[in-house]
PDB file of C-alpha atoms in Angstrom:
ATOM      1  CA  UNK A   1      -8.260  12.643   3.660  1.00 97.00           C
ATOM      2  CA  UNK A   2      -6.059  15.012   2.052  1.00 98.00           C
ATOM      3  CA  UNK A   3      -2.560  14.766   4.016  1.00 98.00           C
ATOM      4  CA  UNK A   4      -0.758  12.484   5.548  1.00 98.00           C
ATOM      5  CA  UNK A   5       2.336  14.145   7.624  1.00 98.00           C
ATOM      6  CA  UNK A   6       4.797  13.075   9.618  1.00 98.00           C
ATOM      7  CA  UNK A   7       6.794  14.993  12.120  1.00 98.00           C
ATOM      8  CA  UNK A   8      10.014  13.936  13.625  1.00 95.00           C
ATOM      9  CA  UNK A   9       9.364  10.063  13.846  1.00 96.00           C
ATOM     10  CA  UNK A  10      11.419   7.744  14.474  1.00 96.00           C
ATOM     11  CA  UNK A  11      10.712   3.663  14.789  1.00 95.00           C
ATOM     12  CA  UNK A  12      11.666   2.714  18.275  1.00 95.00           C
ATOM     13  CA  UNK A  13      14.817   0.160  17.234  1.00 91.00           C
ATOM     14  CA  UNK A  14      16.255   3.331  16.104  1.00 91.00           C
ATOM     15  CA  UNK A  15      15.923   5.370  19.350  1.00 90.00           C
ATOM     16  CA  UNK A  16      18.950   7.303  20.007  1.00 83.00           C
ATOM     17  CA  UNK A  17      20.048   8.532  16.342  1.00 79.00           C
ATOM     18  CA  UNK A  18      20.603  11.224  15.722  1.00 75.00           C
ATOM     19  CA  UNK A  19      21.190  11.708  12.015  1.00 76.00           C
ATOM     20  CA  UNK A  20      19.415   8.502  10.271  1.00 74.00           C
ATOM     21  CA  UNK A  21      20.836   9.596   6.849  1.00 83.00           C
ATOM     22  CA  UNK A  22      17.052   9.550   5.571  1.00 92.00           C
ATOM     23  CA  UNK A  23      15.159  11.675   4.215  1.00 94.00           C
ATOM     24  CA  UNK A  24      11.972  10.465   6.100  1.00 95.00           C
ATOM     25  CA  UNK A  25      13.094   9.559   9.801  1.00 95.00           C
ATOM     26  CA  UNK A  26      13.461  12.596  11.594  1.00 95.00           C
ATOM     27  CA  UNK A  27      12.412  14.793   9.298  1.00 95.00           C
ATOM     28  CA  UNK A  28       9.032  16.978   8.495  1.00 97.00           C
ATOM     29  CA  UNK A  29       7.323  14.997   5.660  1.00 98.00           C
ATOM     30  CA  UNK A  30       3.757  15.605   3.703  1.00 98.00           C
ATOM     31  CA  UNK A  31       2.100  13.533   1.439  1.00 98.00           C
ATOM     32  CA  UNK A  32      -0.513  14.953  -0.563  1.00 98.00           C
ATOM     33  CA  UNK A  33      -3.804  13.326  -2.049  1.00 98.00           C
ATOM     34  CA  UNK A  34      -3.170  13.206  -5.681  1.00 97.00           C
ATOM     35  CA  UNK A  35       0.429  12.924  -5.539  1.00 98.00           C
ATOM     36  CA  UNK A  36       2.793  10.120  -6.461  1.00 97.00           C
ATOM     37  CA  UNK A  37       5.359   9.050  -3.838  1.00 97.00           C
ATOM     38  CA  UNK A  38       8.226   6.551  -3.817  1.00 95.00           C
ATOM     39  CA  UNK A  39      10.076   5.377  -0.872  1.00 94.00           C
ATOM     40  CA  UNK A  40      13.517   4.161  -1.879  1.00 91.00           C
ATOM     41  CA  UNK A  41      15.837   1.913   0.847  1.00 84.00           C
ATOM     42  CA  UNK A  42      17.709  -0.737   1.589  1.00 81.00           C
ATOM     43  CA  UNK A  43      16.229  -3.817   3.868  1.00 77.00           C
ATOM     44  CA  UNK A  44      16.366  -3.191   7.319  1.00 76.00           C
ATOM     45  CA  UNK A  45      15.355   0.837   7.056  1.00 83.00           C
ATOM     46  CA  UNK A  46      11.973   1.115   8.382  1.00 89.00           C
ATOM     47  CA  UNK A  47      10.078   0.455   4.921  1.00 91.00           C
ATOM     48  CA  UNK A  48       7.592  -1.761   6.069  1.00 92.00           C
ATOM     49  CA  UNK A  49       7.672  -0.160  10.019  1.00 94.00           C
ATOM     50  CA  UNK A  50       6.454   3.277   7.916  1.00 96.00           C
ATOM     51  CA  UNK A  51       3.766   1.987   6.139  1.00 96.00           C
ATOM     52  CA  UNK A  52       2.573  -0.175   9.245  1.00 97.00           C
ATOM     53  CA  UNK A  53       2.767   2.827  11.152  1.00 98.00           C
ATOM     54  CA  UNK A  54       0.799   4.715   8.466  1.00 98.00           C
ATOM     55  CA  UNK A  55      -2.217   1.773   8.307  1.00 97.00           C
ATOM     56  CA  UNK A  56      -2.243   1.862  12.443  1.00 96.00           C
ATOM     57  CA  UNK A  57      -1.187  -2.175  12.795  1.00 94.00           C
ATOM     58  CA  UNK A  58       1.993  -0.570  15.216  1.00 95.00           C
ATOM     59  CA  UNK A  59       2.622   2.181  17.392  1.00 95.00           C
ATOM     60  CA  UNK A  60       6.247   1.292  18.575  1.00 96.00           C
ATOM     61  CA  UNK A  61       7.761   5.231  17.366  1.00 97.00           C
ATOM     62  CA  UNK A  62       8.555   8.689  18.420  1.00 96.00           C
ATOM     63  CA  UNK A  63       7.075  11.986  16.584  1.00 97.00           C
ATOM     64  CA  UNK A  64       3.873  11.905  14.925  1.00 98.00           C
ATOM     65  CA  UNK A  65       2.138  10.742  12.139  1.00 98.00           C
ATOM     66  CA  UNK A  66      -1.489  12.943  11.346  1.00 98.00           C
ATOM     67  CA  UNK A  67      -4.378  12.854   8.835  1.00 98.00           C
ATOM     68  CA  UNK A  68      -5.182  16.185   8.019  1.00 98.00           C
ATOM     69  CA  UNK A  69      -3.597  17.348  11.369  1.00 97.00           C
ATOM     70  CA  UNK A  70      -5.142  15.039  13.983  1.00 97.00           C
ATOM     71  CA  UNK A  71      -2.799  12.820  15.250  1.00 98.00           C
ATOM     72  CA  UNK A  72      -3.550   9.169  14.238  1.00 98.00           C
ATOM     73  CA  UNK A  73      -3.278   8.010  18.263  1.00 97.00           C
ATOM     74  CA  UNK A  74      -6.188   9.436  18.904  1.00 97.00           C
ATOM     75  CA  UNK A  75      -8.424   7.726  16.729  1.00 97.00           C
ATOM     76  CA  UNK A  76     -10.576   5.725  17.887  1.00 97.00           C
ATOM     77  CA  UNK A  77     -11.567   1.553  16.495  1.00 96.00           C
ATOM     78  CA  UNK A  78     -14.414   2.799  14.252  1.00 97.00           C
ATOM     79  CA  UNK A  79     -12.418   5.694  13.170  1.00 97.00           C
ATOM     80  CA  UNK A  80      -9.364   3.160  11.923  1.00 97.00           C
ATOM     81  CA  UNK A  81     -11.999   0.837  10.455  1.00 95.00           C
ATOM     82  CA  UNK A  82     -12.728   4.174   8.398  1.00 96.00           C
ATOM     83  CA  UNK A  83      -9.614   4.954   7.011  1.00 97.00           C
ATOM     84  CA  UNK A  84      -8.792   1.510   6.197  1.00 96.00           C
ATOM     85  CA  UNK A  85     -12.013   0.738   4.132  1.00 95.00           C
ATOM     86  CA  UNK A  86     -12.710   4.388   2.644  1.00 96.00           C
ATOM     87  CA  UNK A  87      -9.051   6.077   2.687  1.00 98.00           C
ATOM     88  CA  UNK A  88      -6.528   4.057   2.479  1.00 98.00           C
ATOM     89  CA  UNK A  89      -5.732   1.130   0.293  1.00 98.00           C
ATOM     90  CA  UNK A  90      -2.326  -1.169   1.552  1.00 97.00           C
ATOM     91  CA  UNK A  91      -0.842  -3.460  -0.043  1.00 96.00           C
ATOM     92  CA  UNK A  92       1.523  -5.033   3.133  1.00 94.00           C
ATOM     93  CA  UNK A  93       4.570  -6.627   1.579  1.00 91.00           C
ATOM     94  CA  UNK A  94       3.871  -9.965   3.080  1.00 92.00           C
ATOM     95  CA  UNK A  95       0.462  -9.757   1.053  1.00 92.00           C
ATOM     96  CA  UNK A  96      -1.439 -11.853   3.570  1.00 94.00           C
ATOM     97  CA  UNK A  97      -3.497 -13.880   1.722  1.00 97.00           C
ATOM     98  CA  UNK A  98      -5.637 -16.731   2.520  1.00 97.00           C
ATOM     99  CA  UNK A  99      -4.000 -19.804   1.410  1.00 96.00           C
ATOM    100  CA  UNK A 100      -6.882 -22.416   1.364  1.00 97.00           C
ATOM    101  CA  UNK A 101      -8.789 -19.624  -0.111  1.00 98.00           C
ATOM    102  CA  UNK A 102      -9.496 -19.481  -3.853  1.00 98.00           C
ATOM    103  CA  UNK A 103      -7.716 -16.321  -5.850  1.00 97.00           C
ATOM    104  CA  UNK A 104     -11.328 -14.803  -6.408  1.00 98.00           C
ATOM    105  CA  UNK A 105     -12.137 -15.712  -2.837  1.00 98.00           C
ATOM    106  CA  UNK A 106      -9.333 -13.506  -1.358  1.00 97.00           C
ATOM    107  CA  UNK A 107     -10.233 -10.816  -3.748  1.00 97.00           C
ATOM    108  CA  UNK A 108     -13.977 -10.767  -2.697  1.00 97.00           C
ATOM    109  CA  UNK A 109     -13.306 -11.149   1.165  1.00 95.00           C
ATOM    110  CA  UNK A 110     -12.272  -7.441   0.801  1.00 95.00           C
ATOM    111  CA  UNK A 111     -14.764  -6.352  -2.576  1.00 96.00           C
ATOM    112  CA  UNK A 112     -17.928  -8.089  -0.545  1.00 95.00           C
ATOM    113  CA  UNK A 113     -17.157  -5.153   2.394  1.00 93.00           C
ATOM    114  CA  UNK A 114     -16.445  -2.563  -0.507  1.00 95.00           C
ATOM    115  CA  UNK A 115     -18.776  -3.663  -3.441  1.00 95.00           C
ATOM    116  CA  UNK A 116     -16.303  -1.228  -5.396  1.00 96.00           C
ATOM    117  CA  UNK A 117     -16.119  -3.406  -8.319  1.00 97.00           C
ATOM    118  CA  UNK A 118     -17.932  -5.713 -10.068  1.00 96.00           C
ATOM    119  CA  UNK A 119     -17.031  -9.228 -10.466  1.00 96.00           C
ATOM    120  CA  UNK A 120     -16.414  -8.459 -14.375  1.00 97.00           C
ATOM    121  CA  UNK A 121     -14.007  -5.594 -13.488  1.00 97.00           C
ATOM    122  CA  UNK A 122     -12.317  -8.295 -11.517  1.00 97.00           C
ATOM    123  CA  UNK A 123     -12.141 -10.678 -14.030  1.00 97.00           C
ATOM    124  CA  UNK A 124     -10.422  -7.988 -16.766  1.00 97.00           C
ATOM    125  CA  UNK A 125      -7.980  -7.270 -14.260  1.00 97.00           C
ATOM    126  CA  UNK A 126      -7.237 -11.036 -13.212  1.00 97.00           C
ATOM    127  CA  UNK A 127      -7.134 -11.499 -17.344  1.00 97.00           C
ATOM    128  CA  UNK A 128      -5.057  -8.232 -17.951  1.00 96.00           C
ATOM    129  CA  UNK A 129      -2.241 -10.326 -15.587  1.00 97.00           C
ATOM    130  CA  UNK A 130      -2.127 -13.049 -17.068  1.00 96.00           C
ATOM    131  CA  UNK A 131      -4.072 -15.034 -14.081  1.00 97.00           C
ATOM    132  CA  UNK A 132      -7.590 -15.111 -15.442  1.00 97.00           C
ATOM    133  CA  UNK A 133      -6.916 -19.006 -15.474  1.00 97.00           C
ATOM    134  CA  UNK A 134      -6.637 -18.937 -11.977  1.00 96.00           C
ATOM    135  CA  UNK A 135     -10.029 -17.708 -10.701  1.00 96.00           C
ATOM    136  CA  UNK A 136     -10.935 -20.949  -8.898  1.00 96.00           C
ATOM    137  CA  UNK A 137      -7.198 -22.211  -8.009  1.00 97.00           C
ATOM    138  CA  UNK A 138      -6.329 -21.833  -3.875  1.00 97.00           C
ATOM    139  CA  UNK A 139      -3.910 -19.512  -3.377  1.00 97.00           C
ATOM    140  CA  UNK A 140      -1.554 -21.687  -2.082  1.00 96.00           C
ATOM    141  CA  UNK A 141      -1.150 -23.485  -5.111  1.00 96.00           C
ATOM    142  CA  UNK A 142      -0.103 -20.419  -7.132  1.00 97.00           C
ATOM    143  CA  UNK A 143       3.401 -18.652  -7.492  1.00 96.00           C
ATOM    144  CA  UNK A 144       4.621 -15.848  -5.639  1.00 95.00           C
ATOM    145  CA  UNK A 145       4.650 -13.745  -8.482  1.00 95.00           C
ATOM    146  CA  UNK A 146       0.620 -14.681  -9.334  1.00 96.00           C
ATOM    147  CA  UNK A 147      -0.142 -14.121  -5.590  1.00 97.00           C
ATOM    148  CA  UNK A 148       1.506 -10.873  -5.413  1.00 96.00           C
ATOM    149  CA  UNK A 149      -0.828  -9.975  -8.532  1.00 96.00           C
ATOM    150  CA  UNK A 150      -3.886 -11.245  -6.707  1.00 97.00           C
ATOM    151  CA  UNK A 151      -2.742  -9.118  -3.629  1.00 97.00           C
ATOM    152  CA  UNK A 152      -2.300  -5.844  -5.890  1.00 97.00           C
ATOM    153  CA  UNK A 153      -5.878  -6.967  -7.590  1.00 98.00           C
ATOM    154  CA  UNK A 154      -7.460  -6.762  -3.941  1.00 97.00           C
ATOM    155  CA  UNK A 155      -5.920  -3.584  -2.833  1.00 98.00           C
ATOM    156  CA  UNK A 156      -7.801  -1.625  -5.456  1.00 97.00           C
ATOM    157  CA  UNK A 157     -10.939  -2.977  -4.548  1.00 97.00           C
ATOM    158  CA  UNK A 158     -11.993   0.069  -2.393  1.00 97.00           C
ATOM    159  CA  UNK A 159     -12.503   3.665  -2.640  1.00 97.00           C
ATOM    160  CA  UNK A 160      -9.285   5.398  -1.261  1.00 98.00           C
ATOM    161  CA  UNK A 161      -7.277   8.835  -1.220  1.00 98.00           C
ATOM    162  CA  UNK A 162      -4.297   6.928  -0.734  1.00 98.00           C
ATOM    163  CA  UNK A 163      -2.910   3.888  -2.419  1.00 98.00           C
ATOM    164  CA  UNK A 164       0.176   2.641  -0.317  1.00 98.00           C
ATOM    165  CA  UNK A 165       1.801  -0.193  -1.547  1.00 96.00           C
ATOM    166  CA  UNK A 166       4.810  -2.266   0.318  1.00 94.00           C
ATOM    167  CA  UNK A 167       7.327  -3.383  -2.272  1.00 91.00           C
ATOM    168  CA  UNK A 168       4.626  -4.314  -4.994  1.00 91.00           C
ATOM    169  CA  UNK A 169       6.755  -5.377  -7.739  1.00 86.00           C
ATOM    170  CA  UNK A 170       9.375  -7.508  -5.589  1.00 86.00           C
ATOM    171  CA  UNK A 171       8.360 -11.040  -7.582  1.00 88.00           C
ATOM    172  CA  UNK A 172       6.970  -9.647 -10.680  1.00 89.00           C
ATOM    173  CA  UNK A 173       8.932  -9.865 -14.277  1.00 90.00           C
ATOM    174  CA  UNK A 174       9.145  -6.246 -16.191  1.00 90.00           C
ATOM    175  CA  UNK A 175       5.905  -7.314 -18.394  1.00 93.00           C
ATOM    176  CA  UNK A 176       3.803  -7.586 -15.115  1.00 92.00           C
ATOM    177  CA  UNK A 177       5.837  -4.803 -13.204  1.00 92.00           C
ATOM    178  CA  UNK A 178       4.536  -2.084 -16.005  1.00 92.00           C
ATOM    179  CA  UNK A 179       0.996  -3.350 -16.315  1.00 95.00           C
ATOM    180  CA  UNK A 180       0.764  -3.309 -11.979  1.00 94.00           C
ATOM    181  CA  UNK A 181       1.962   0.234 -12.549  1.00 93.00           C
ATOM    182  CA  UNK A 182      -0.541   0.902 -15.375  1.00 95.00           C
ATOM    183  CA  UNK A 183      -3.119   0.138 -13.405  1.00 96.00           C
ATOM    184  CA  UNK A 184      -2.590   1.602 -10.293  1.00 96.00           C
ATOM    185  CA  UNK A 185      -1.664   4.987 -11.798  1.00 96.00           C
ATOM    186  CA  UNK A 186      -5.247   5.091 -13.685  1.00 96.00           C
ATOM    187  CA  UNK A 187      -7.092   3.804 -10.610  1.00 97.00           C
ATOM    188  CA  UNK A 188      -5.469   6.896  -8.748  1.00 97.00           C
ATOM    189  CA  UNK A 189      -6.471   8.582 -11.246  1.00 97.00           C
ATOM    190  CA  UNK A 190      -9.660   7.454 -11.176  1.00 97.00           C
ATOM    191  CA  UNK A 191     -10.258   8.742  -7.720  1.00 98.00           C
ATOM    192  CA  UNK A 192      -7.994  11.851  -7.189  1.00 98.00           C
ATOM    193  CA  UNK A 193      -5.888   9.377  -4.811  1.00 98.00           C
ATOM    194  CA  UNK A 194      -2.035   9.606  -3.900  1.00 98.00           C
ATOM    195  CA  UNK A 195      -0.158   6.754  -4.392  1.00 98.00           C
ATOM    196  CA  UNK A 196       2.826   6.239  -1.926  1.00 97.00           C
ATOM    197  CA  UNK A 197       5.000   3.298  -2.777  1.00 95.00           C
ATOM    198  CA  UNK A 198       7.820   1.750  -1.414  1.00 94.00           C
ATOM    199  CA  UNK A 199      10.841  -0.325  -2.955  1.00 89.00           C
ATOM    200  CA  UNK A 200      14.617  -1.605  -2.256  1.00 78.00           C
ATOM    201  CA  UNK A 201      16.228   0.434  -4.843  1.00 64.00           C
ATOM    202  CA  UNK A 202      13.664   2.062  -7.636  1.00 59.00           C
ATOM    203  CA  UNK A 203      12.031  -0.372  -9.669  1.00 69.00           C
ATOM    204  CA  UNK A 204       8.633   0.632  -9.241  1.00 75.00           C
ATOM    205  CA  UNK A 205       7.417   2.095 -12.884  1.00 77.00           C
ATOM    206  CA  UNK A 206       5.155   4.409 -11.738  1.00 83.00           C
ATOM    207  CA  UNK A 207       6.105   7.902 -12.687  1.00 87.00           C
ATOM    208  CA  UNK A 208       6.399   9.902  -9.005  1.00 90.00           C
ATOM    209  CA  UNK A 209       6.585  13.378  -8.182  1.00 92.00           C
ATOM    210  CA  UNK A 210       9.016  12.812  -5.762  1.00 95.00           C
ATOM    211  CA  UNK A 211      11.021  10.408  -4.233  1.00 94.00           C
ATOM    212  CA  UNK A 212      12.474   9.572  -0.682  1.00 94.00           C
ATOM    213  CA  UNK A 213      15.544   7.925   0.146  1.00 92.00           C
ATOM    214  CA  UNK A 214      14.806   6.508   3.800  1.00 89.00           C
TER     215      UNK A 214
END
């Protein structure tokens, strides 16, 4: 996947406006493989709408959203579980983790479909966030901030062109904000992938190429 373009959409609460303000809504929008994005807004703007729109978990908009031109309503089940596995890697802001599930657990449900890294690669990352310690602890025992980093740890276990994150720094302190960025910039550029990121205001590190105000 190469592009991901959207043309004239519009979530369906909105219906009716004519002039959103944004810079996405109603507007002609590309995002390019190997590109860095970020999404800037306030609550209540469609961040979260836009990126489930992008992954295919809703439908409820006007305009169109395309892969490389083909307009993502007319793919089919197997063709979603394709993108989602081997194109793009989300990070949904609500993280949805497995709370009775260990922190390596959750990681592996996705990595055991993938086999993208090893269980050592995991480890370095879990250790490089300062959560190494809490391999074998159930999620629900753990902080927001150390699930959000188990969450981001999971996303980038998969081959992608696209890394789209939901607000991934929202809990994390300016040590672990950096690192999250560290990594996800090298992993994109590991792969050639985009990275399109969203946040309420800009506190996402990551260096962009251009950023949105939606």
């Amino acid at each position: 996947m190469n592009n991901i373009t959207l043309h004239n959409t519009l979530p369906a609460v909105f219906a009716g406006r004519e002039d959103t303000g944004s810079e996405i809504w109603l507007r002609d929008v590309t995002f390019e493989r190997g590109k860095k994005y970020l999404i800037s807004a306030e609550s209540g703007t469609g961040k979260s709408s836009l990126c489930s729109y992008i992954y295919g978990y809703r439908i409820d908009y006007s305009g169109t959203f395309a892969f490389d031109g083909r307009d993502i309503r007319e793919l089919s089940i197997a063709q979603w579980c394709k993108v989602r596995t081997h194109h793009i890697a989300y990070l949904a802001q609500e993280m949805r983790l497995f709370p009775e599930l260990t922190a390596m657990e959750n990681i592996m449900l996705k990595n055991s479909i993938t086999n993208f890294k090893t269980r050592d690669e995991i480890v370095a990352m879990m250790d490089r966030l300062g959560i190494v310690e809490k391999v074998n602890s159930p999620v629900a025992k753990l902080s927001i901030g150390q699930q959000q980093r188990v969450a981001i740890i999971r996303t980038l276990c998969q081959p992608c062109d696209f890394i789209m994150l939901d607000e991934p720094v929202s809990h994390l302190d300016e040590t672990n904000n950096r690192i999250v960025a560290e990594m996800v910039t090298a992993e994109a550029q590991h792969q050639g992938a985009g990275i399109i990121s969203t946040s309420v205001g800009n506190n996402v590190k990551i260096d962009v190429d251009k950023e949105f105000k939606l």
